[in-house]
XYZ file of C-alpha atoms in Angstrom:
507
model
C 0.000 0.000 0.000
C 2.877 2.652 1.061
C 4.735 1.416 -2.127
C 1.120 2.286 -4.151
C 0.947 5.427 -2.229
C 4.767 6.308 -2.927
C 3.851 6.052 -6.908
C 0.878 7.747 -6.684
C 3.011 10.365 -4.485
C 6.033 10.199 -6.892
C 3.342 10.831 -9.950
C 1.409 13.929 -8.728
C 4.863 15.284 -8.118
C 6.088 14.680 -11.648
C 2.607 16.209 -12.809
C 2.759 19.134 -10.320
C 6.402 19.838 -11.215
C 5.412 19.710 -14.713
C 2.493 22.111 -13.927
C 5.313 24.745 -12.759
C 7.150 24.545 -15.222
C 4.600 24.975 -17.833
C 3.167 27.502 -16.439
C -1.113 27.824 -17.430
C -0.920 25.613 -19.861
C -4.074 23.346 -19.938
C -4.458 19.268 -19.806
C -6.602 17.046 -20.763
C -9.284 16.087 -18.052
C -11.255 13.053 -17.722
C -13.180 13.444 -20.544
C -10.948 14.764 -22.810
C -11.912 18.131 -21.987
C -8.871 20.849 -21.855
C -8.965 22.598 -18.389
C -7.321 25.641 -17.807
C -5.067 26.448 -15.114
C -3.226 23.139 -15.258
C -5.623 20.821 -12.826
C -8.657 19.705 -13.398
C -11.424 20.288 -10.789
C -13.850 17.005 -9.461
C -17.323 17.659 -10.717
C -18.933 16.237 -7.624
C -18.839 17.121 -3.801
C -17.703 20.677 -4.527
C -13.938 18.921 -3.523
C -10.340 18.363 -5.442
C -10.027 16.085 -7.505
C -6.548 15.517 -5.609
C -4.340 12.980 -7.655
C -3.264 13.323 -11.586
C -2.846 10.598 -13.460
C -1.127 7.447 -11.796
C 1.879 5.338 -14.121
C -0.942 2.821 -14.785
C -3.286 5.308 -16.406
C -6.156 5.150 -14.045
C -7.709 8.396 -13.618
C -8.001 9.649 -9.746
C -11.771 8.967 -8.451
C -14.467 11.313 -8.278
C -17.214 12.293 -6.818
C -16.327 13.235 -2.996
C -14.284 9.745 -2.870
C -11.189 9.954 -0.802
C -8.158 11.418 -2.634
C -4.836 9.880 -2.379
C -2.127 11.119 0.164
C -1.192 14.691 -0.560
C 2.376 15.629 0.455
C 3.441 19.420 1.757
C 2.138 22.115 -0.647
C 0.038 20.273 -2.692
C -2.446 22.216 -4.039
C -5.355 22.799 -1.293
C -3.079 22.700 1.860
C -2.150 25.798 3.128
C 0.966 27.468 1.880
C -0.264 25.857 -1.492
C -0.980 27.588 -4.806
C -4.662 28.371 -4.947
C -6.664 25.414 -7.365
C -9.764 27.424 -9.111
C -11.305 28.007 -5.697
C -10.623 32.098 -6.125
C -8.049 32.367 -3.961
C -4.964 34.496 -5.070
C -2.042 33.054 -5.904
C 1.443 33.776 -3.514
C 3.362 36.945 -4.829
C 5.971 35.854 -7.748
C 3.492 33.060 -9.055
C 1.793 33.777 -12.256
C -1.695 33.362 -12.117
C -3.467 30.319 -13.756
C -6.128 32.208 -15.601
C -4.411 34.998 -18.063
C -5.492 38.697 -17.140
C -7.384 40.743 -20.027
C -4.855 42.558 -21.721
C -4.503 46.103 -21.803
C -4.567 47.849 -25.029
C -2.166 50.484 -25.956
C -4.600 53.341 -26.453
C -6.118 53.085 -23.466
C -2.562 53.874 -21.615
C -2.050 57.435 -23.257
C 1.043 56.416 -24.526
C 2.356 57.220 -28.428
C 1.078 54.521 -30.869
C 4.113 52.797 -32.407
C 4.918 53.757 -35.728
C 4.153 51.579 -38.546
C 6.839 48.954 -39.564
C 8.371 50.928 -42.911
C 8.336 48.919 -46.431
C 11.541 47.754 -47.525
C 12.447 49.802 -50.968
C 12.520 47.792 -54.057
C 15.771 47.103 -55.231
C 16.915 49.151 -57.970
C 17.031 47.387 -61.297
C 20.301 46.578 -62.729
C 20.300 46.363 -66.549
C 23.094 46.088 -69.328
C 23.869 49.165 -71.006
C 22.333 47.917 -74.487
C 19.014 47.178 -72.375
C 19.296 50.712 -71.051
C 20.279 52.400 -74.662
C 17.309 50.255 -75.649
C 14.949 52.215 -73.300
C 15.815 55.715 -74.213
C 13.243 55.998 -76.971
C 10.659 54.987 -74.346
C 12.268 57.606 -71.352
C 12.120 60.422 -74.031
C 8.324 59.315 -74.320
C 8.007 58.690 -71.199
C 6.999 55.328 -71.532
C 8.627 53.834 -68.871
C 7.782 52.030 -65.757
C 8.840 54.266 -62.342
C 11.982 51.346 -62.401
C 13.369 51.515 -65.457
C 13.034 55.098 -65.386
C 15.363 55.542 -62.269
C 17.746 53.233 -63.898
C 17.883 55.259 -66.839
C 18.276 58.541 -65.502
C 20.940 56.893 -63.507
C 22.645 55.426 -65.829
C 22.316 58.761 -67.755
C 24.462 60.172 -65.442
C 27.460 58.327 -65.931
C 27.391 57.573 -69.997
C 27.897 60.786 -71.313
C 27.126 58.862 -74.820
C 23.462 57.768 -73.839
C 22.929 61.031 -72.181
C 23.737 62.864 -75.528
C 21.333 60.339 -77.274
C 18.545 61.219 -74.575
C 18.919 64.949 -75.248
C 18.380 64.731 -78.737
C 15.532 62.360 -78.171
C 14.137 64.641 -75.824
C 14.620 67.207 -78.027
C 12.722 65.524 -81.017
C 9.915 64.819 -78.603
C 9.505 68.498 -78.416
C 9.058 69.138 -81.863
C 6.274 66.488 -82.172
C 4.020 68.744 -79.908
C 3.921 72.010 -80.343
C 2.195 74.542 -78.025
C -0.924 75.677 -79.537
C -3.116 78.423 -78.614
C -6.253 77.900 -76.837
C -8.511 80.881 -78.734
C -9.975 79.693 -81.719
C -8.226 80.515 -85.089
C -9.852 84.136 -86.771
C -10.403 82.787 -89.876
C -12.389 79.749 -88.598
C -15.844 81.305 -89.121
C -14.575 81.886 -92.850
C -13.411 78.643 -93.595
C -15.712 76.389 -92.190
C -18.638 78.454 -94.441
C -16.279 78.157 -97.702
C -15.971 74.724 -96.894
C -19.893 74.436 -96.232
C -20.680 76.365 -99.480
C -17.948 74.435 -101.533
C -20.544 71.473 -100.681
C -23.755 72.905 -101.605
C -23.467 76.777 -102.959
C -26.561 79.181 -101.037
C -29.507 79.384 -103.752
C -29.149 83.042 -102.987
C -25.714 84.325 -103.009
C -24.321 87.219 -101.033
C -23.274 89.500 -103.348
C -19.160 90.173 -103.418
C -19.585 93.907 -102.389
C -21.980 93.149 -99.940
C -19.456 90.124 -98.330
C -17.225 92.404 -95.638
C -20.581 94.398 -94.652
C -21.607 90.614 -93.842
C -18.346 90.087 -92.905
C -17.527 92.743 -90.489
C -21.092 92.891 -88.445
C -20.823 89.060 -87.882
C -17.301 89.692 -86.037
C -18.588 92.455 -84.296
C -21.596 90.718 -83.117
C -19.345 87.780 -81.719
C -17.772 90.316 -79.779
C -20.528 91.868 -78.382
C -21.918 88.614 -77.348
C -18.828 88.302 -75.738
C -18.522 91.310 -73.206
C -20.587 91.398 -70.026
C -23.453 93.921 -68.660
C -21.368 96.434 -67.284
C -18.910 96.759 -70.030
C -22.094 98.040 -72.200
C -21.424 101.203 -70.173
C -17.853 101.165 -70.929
C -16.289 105.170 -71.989
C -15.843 104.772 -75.609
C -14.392 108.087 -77.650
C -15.401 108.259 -81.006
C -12.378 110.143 -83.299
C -12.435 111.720 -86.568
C -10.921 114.606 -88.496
C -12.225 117.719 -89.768
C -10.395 121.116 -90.865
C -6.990 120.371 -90.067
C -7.062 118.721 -86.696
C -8.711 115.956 -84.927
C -12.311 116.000 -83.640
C -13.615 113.622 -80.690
C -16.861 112.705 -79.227
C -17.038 110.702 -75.755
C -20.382 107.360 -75.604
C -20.005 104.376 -74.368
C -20.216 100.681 -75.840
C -24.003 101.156 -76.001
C -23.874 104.386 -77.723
C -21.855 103.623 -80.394
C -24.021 100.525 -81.297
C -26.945 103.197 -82.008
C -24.517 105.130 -83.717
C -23.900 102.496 -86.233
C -27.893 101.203 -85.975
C -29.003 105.182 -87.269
C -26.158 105.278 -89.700
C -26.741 101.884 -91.287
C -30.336 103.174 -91.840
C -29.286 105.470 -94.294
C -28.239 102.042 -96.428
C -31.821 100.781 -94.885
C -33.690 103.873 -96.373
C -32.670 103.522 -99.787
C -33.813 100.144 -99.919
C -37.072 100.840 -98.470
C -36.777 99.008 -95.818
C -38.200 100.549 -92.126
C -36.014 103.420 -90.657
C -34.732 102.755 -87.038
C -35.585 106.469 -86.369
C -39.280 106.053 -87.066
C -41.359 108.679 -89.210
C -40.949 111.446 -87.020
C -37.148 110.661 -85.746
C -34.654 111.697 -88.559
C -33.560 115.442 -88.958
C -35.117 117.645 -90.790
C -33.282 118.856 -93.760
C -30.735 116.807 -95.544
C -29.832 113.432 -93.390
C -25.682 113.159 -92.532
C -24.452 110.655 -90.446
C -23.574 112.385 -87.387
C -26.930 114.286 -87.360
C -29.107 111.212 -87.328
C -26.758 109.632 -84.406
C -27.509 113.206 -82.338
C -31.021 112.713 -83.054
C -31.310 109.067 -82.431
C -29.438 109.724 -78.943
C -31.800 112.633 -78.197
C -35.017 110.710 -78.538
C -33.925 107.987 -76.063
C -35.385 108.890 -72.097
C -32.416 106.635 -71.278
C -28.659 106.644 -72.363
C -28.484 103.446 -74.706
C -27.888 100.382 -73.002
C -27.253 96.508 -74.905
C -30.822 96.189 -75.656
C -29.959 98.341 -78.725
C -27.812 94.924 -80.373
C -31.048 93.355 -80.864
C -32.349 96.159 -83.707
C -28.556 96.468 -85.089
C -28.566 93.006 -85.350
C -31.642 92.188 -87.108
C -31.147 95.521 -89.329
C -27.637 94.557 -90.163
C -29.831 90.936 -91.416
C -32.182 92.668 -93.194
C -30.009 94.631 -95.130
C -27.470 91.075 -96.373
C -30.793 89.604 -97.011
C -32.513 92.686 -98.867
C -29.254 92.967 -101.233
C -28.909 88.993 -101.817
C -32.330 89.081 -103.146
C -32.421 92.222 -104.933
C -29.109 91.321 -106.587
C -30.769 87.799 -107.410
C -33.759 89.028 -108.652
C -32.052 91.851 -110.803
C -29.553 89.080 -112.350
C -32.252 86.420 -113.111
C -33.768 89.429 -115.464
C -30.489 89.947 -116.919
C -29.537 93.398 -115.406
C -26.994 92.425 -113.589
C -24.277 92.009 -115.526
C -21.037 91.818 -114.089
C -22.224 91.380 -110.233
C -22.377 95.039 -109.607
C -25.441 95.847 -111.430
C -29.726 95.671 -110.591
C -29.283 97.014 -106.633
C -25.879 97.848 -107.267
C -26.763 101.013 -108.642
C -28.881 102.565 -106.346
C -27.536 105.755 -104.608
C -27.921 106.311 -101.189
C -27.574 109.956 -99.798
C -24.970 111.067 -96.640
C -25.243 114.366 -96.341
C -23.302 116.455 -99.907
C -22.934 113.986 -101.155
C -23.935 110.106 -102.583
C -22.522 106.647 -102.976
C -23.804 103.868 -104.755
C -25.104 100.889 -103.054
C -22.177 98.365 -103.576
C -19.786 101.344 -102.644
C -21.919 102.252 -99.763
C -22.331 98.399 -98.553
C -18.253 98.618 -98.303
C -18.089 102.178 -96.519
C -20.451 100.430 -93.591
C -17.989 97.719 -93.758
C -15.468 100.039 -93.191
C -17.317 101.994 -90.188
C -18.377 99.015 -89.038
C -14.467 97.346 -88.426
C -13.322 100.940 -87.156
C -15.870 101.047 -84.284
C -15.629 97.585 -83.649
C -11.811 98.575 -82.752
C -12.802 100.889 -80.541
C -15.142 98.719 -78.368
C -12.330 95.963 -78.473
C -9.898 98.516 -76.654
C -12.294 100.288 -74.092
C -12.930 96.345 -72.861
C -9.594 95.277 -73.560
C -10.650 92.738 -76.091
C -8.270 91.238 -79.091
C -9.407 92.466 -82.456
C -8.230 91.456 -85.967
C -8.072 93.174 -88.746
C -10.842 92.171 -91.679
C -9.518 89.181 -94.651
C -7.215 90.563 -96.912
C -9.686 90.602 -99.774
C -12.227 92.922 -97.821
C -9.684 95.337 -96.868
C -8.381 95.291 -100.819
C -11.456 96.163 -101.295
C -12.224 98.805 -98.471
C -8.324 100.512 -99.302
C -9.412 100.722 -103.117
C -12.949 102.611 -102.153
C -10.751 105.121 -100.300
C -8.143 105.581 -103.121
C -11.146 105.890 -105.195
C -12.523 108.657 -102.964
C -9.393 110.796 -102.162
C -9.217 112.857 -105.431
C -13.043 114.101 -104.954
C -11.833 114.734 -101.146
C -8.871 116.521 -102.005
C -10.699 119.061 -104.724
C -13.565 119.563 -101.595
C -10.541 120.886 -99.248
C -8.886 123.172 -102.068
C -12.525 124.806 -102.553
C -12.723 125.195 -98.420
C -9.409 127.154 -98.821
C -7.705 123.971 -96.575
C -5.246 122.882 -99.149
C -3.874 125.290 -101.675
C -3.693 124.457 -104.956
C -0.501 124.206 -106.284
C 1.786 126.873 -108.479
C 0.769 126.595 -112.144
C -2.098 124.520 -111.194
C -5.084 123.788 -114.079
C -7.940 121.648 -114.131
C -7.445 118.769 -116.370
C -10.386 117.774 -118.374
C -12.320 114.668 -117.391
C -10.373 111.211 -118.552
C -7.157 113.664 -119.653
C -4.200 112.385 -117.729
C -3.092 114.956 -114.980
C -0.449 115.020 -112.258
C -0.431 111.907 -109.926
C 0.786 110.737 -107.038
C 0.993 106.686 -106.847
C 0.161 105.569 -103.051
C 1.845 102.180 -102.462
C -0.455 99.845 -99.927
C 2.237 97.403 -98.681
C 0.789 93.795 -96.730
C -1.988 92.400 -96.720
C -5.098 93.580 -99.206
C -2.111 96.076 -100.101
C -1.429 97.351 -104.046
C -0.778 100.616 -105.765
C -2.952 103.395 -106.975
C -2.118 106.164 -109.113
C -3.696 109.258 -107.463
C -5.085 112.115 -109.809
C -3.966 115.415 -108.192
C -5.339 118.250 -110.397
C -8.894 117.415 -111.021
C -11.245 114.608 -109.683
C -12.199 113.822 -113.097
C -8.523 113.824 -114.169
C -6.994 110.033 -114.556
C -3.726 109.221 -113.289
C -0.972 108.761 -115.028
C 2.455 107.152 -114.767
C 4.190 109.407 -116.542
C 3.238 112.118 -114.823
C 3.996 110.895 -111.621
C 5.417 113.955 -109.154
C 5.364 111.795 -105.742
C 5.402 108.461 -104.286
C 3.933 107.467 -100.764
C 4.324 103.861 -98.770
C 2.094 103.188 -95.971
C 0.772 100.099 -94.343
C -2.373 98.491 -95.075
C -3.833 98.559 -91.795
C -2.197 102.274 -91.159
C -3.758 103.569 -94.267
C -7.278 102.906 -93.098
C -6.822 104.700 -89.778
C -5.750 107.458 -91.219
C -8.816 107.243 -93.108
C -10.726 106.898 -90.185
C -8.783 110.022 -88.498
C -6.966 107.712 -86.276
C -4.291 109.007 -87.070
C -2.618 112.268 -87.897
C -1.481 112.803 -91.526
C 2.036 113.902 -90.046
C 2.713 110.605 -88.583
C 1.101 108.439 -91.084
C 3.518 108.015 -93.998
C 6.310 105.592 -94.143
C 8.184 106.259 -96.552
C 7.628 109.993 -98.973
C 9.612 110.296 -102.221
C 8.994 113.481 -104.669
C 6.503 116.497 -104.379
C 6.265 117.638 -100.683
C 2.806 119.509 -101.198
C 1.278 116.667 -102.954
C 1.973 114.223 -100.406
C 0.555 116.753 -97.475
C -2.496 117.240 -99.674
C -3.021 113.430 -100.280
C -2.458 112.605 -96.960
C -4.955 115.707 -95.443
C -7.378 114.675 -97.971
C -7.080 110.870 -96.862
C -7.904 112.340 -93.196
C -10.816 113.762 -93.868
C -12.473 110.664 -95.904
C -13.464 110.389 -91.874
C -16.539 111.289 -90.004
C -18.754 110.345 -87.301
C-alpha cells in the first residue's frame, strides 16, 4: 500500500512539477476536456479532484471519494498555490487564468509607428538594355523602375545622355504649343468649306461680303462682353479742318450710332427706318446728325438692348441685297455682279454713294468702331480678310481725289503753283500711293482734277504706308504727319493726299 501510495506520491509530483514549469498551460481532463489552469477540478462534492494521473493510467476517483495522500504544498493545503477556488495566488506566481490585456490606447502612450516597407531594389540592366529604353524615357513610356535606372545610368554615360537629349529634343518638336482661342479665320473657312458642298440658292453678293463680314465679327464680340462693359467710356475720333475732332459714348452708344447710320443704307432700300417717321432730322440726313437725333429721342442713355435692332437691321439689309441682286440678275440686269441694286444711290449728307460702294463704306465703319469697343474692354481684335480690306483701301483711293478738290474749294489745301484743271479722262499730275501687306497694291492718285486720270508718266510723288495704317488714317486715327512711311517726290502733294485721306473720316 505505502509502495502504491509512494507512486501515486512520486506521480502527482512529476505532474505538479510539470504544472510549474509549464506555467497555465491546460491538460486534458477526464473526458478529454482541456482545463485551464493546469488541474482539473472534481465535478462532484464541490472537492479536489486531488491525484493526476497514476503510471498505470487510471484516472483519480471522483465524486467526494477519498483522494490519495497529498504531500506538503500540494495544491489545497495551506501554503499551497490556490486550485480554481478564487483564492490568489502567492506573490511571484503567475496566475493560472491569463489577465485581459490592456490595449495600448487606453494607456495614453504614443502609438508605435508603422513597420516601414523595404524599398525595391533598384534594377540593374546592361547598357544595351538601357540604350534600348531611351526611346521609351524620351516618351516617357517607362515604368517608375526603369526610369530611375535610366536617368541613372544617364548620369554616368555621357554617350546615352547625348542620345537622350536629342531624343528629348525631337519629342519636343512632335508637340507644339498651340493656342487655346480659336483661329480668326475659322468662321470663314468652315462656311467656304460648307458652301464648296452645296453653294446658297441666294448668293451674297461680293460687295456686300465684308458688310456681312464685319457685323458678324462684331456681333461675336458683343456677345462676348458682359453687362457692365455696355457702359464702358468709348471716344469716337475723326478729323475735320486740319485737326482731330472727338466725341465721348459708351459701348451702347456707339451701337446706335452704327444702328441710325446703317439706316441710311436701310432707307434707300425701303426698308423701315430705325428712327421712325418722325425721328430723322429735318433737312438733308448726314451721319452724325441722325446719331444726335437718335441719342436725343432715347429717355435713357443706350444700353445693350440696342444689339437686338442692329442686329436684325444689319440681317435685313445682307438679305434685302442677296435678293435684290438675285432678282435683278435672273432678269439679266446684272451684268457683271455690280449691277440691278448695285446702282442705287444712297444719300450722306453732300454727297452720294452707290449701293455696292456704300455696302463697303459700312464695312469700313463698321471694323473701325468695332476697334474701338475691343480697346475700351480690352478685347483682341483682328483686322478684316485681306480681300475685304483690298477692297475697303481701293474705295478710299477711289474717294481721295473728290476729297482733295472739296478741301482746295474750303481754302484747306492750296492748290498748287501753275495749277489747271485737267479735263475729265485727260491724264493729270499723280501721285501713286503704295499699300504694302496684306489687301495692299498701288494706286495712281489724280492730283489736279477729280475727273482727271492718273498717269504714270506724270507721276510727281510716291507714298508707302501700311495696309492697316492707311485705313486709320482714313478713319482720323491718325494724324497725316505721322502716317507716312516712306515719302519720295513732291512735298505739297503728299501733305495734300495725306490731309485729304484724313478727312475721308466722319462720325
Amino acid at each position: 500500500m505505502s509502495g502504491g501510495a509512494d507512486r501515486r506520491f512520486e506521480a502527482f509530483d512529476e505532474h505538479d512539477g510539470r504544472e510549474q514549469r509549464e506555467g497555465h498551460e491546460g491538460h486534458q481532463g477526464p473526458e478529454g476536456h482541456e482545463e485551464e489552469g493546469g488541474t482539473y477540478e472534481g465535478r462532484a462534492g464541490g472537492g479536489d479532484a486531488g491525484g493526476g494521473v497514476g503510471p498505470d493510467g487510471a484516472a483519480a476517483a471522483a465524486g467526494g471519494g477519498p483522494a490519495g495522500p497529498r504531500g506538503p504544498g500540494e495544491p489545497g493545503e495551506p501554503g499551497g498555490p490556490a486550485h480554481g477556488n478564487g483564492e490568489e495566488p502567492e506573490s511571484g506566481s503567475p496566475p493560472r487564468i491569463p489577465l485581459p490585456r490592456t490595449s495600448v490606447e487606453d494607456t495614453g502612450l504614443p502609438l508605435p509607428e508603422p513597420a516601414a516597407a523595404p524599398e525595391p531594389a533598384p534594377l540593374v540592366l546592361e547598357h544595351r538594355v538601357l540604350k534600348s529604353l531611351l526611346g521609351a524615357w524620351a516618351l516617357a513610356a517607362c515604368s517608375s523602375e526603369e526610369t530611375a535606372a535610366v536617368e541613372e545610368h544617364l548620369g554616368e554615360c555621357g554617350s546615352c545622355a547625348d542620345e537622350a537629349l536629342r531624343l528629348r529634343e525631337a519629342v519636343g518638336l512632335l508637340h507644339p504649343a498651340e493656342s487655346l482661342d480659336l483661329d480668326p479665320t475659322l468662321r470663314t473657312r468652315v462656311l467656304e468649306g460648307c458652301l464648296g458642298r452645296r453653294p446658297p440658292r441666294i448668293p451674297v453678293p461680293e460687295w456686300a461680303a465684308p458688310y456681312d463680314a464685319e457685323t458678324a465679327r462684331l456681333d461675336a464680340l458683343l456677345q462676348d462682353i458682359g453687362g457692365a462693359e455696355w457702359h464702358a467710356p468709348v471716344r469716337l475720333r475723326w478729323f475735320e479742318g486740319d485737326g482731330p475732332v472727338s466725341r465721348r459714348t459708351t459701348v451702347a452708344g456707339v451701337i446706335a450710332h452704327l444702328l441710325s447710320v446703317d439706316g441710311l443704307v436701310a432707307v434707300a432700300l425701303g426698308l423701315e427706318d430705325p428712327l421712325g417717321p418722325t425721328g430723322s432730322p429735318a433737312g438733308e440726313p448726314t451721319p452724325e446728325g441722325r446719331t444726335e437725333a437718335f441719342w436725343r429721342a432715347s429717355h435713357f442713355p443706350p444700353t445693350r438692348s440696342v444689339r437686338l435692332p442692329w442686329r436684325e437691321q444689319s440681317h435685313n439689309l445682307v438679305r434685302t441685297v442677296s435678293f435684290t441682286g438675285a432678282s435683278t440678275s435672273q432678269a439679266g440686269g446684272a451684268a457683271g455682279g455690280e449691277g440691278g441694286s448695285a446702282r442705287l444711290t444712297v444719300p450722306y449728307g453732300g454727297f452720294e454713294l452707290p449701293l455696292s460702294d456704300s455696302m463697303l463704306d459700312r464695312a469700313f465703319e463698321c471694323w473701325v468702331h468695332a476697334g474701338d469697343i475691343a480697346d475700351a474692354v480690352d478685347y483682341p481684335y483682328e483686322p478684316p480678310a485681306p480681300r475685304h480690306l483690298h477692297r475697303m483701301i481701293d474705295l478710299a483711293a477711289r474717294m481721295l481725289p473728290a476729297s482733295l478738290a472739296e478741301r482746295r474749294r474750303a481754302g484747306l489745301s492750296p492748290a498748287p503753283a501753275g495749277h489747271h484743271l485737267v479735263a475729265a479722262g485727260a491724264p493729270g499730275r499723280s501721285l501713286r500711293l503704295e499699300i504694302e501687306g496684306s489687301g495692299g497694291g498701288e494706286w495712281l492718285i489724280p492730283l489736279d482734277s477729280p475727273g482727271a486720270v492718273g498717269s504714270a508718266e506724270r507721276e510727281v510723288a510716291h507714298v508707302a504706308l501700311d495696309g492697316v495704317e492707311f485705313c486709320r488714317l482714313a478713319a482720323g486715327h491718325v494724324s497725316p504727319e505721322e502716317a507716312a512711311a516712306g515719302q519720295d517726290g513732291d512735298r505739297g502733294a503728299i501733305r495734300d493726299v495725306l490731309f485729304a485721306a484724313a478727312s475721308l473720316s466722319r462720325m
